[in-house]
mmCIF file of C-alpha atoms in Angstrom:
data_model
loop_
_atom_site.group_PDB
_atom_site.id
_atom_site.type_symbol
_atom_site.label_atom_id
_atom_site.label_comp_id
_atom_site.label_asym_id
_atom_site.label_seq_id
_atom_site.Cartn_x
_atom_site.Cartn_y
_atom_site.Cartn_z
ATOM 1 C CA MET A 4 0.000 0.000 0.000
ATOM 2 C CA HIS A 5 2.806 2.438 0.844
ATOM 3 C CA THR A 6 4.466 1.703 -2.487
ATOM 4 C CA LEU A 7 1.276 2.539 -4.370
ATOM 5 C CA ARG A 8 1.006 5.857 -2.548
ATOM 6 C CA TYR A 9 4.663 6.569 -3.250
ATOM 7 C CA TYR A 10 4.197 5.868 -6.953
ATOM 8 C CA GLU A 11 1.172 8.158 -6.938
ATOM 9 C CA ASP A 12 3.150 10.898 -5.150
ATOM 10 C CA GLN A 13 5.854 10.531 -7.804
ATOM 11 C CA GLY A 14 3.300 10.954 -10.587
ATOM 12 C CA LEU A 15 3.753 7.426 -11.891
ATOM 13 C CA LEU A 16 0.203 6.262 -11.143
ATOM 14 C CA ARG A 17 -3.033 8.218 -11.245
ATOM 15 C CA PRO A 18 -5.861 5.872 -10.311
ATOM 16 C CA ASP A 19 -9.432 7.069 -10.230
ATOM 17 C CA ARG A 20 -11.339 7.204 -6.946
ATOM 18 C CA ASP A 21 -14.763 5.789 -6.261
ATOM 19 C CA VAL A 22 -17.464 7.680 -4.355
ATOM 20 C CA GLY A 23 -15.955 6.432 -1.088
ATOM 21 C CA GLY A 24 -12.526 7.780 -2.009
ATOM 22 C CA ARG A 25 -11.019 4.350 -2.616
ATOM 23 C CA ARG A 26 -8.638 3.901 -5.508
ATOM 24 C CA THR A 27 -9.959 2.102 -8.549
ATOM 25 C CA TYR A 28 -7.385 0.701 -10.923
ATOM 26 C CA ARG A 29 -8.215 0.313 -14.588
ATOM 27 C CA PRO A 30 -6.389 -2.207 -16.779
ATOM 28 C CA ASP A 31 -4.094 0.601 -18.034
ATOM 29 C CA ASP A 32 -3.196 1.485 -14.437
ATOM 30 C CA LEU A 33 -2.324 -2.132 -13.688
ATOM 31 C CA ARG A 34 -0.188 -2.393 -16.835
ATOM 32 C CA ARG A 35 1.673 0.739 -15.834
ATOM 33 C CA LEU A 36 2.144 -0.567 -12.291
ATOM 34 C CA ARG A 37 3.636 -3.819 -13.634
ATOM 35 C CA PHE A 38 5.925 -1.813 -15.920
ATOM 36 C CA VAL A 39 7.062 0.479 -13.108
ATOM 37 C CA ARG A 40 7.732 -2.454 -10.790
ATOM 38 C CA GLN A 41 9.773 -4.273 -13.446
ATOM 39 C CA MET A 42 11.780 -1.183 -14.276
ATOM 40 C CA ARG A 43 12.520 -0.558 -10.584
ATOM 41 C CA ARG A 44 13.470 -4.209 -10.130
ATOM 42 C CA SER A 45 15.867 -3.915 -13.044
ATOM 43 C CA GLY A 46 17.525 -0.837 -11.585
ATOM 44 C CA MET A 47 15.858 2.070 -13.377
ATOM 45 C CA SER A 48 15.995 5.218 -11.280
ATOM 46 C CA MET A 49 12.900 7.058 -10.153
ATOM 47 C CA GLN A 50 14.085 10.082 -12.108
ATOM 48 C CA ALA A 51 14.249 8.036 -15.312
ATOM 49 C CA LEU A 52 10.858 6.481 -14.595
ATOM 50 C CA ARG A 53 9.271 9.887 -14.030
ATOM 51 C CA ARG A 54 10.766 11.055 -17.316
ATOM 52 C CA TYR A 55 9.543 7.969 -19.166
ATOM 53 C CA VAL A 56 6.012 8.264 -17.771
ATOM 54 C CA ALA A 57 5.870 11.969 -18.608
ATOM 55 C CA LEU A 58 6.966 11.195 -22.150
ATOM 56 C CA SER A 59 4.446 8.384 -22.413
ATOM 57 C CA ASP A 60 1.676 10.654 -21.205
ATOM 58 C CA ALA A 61 2.743 13.243 -23.800
ATOM 59 C CA GLY A 62 1.791 10.908 -26.622
ATOM 60 C CA PRO A 63 3.140 9.277 -29.757
ATOM 61 C CA ALA A 64 5.525 12.077 -30.694
ATOM 62 C CA THR A 65 7.768 10.922 -27.820
ATOM 63 C CA VAL A 66 8.143 7.333 -29.057
ATOM 64 C CA PRO A 67 11.708 7.833 -30.378
ATOM 65 C CA GLU A 68 12.937 9.167 -27.021
ATOM 66 C CA ARG A 69 11.124 6.440 -25.089
ATOM 67 C CA GLN A 70 12.569 3.807 -27.385
ATOM 68 C CA GLN A 71 16.066 5.168 -26.810
ATOM 69 C CA MET A 72 15.488 5.139 -23.068
ATOM 70 C CA MET A 73 14.500 1.456 -23.270
ATOM 71 C CA LEU A 74 17.503 0.623 -25.467
ATOM 72 C CA ASP A 75 19.849 2.318 -22.990
ATOM 73 C CA HIS A 76 18.178 0.587 -20.056
ATOM 74 C CA ALA A 77 18.335 -2.805 -21.774
ATOM 75 C CA ALA A 78 22.079 -2.343 -22.295
ATOM 76 C CA ARG A 79 22.555 -1.512 -18.591
ATOM 77 C CA VAL A 80 20.485 -4.525 -17.531
ATOM 78 C CA ALA A 81 22.468 -6.823 -19.847
ATOM 79 C CA ALA A 82 25.749 -5.520 -18.397
ATOM 80 C CA ASP A 83 24.411 -6.006 -14.862
ATOM 81 C CA MET A 84 23.350 -9.554 -15.733
ATOM 82 C CA GLN A 85 26.839 -10.305 -17.016
ATOM 83 C CA ASP A 86 28.345 -8.941 -13.810
ATOM 84 C CA LEU A 87 25.929 -11.033 -11.743
ATOM 85 C CA ALA A 88 26.694 -14.165 -13.782
ATOM 86 C CA GLU A 89 30.387 -13.678 -13.069
ATOM 87 C CA ALA A 90 29.692 -13.113 -9.377
ATOM 88 C CA LEU A 91 27.555 -16.264 -9.274
ATOM 89 C CA ALA A 92 30.318 -18.296 -10.928
ATOM 90 C CA THR A 93 32.798 -17.026 -8.349
ATOM 91 C CA THR A 94 30.386 -17.851 -5.526
ATOM 92 C CA ARG A 95 29.820 -21.372 -6.835
ATOM 93 C CA HIS A 96 33.561 -21.881 -7.172
ATOM 94 C CA LYS A 97 34.023 -20.866 -3.540
ATOM 95 C CA ILE A 98 31.251 -23.280 -2.476
ATOM 96 C CA ARG A 99 32.993 -26.113 -4.315
ATOM 97 C CA THR A 100 36.231 -25.153 -2.584
ATOM 98 C CA TYR A 101 34.549 -25.438 0.815
ATOM 99 C CA ASP A 102 33.167 -28.835 -0.190
ATOM 100 C CA GLY A 103 36.706 -29.993 -0.961
ATOM 101 C CA HIS A 104 36.185 -30.034 -4.747
ATOM 102 C CA PRO A 105 37.997 -27.002 -6.133
ATOM 103 C CA GLU A 106 38.209 -26.600 -9.874
ATOM 104 C CA PRO A 107 41.690 -26.873 -11.345
#
């Protein structure tokens, strides 16, 4: 719940409210929430997310900039994944060493 409020405060989500003041999420809101969560999970900054959402809300004329943002982000994620793969290999090597089966 706090995360939803935070995303709203940051301008990333704008759900409607029912007559009782409760948030109502449309399918577009839920798609955006999934997108925001995935981008945060993959390391995108809040500043970049705010920029992306603002561009998205501005319409189709911003597609080239949004596409470039996604290309840049994909490259960062791929580099991070490579770094993590190397760290995992090192960790597994150390585990084998503790088990008495070091690699040559």
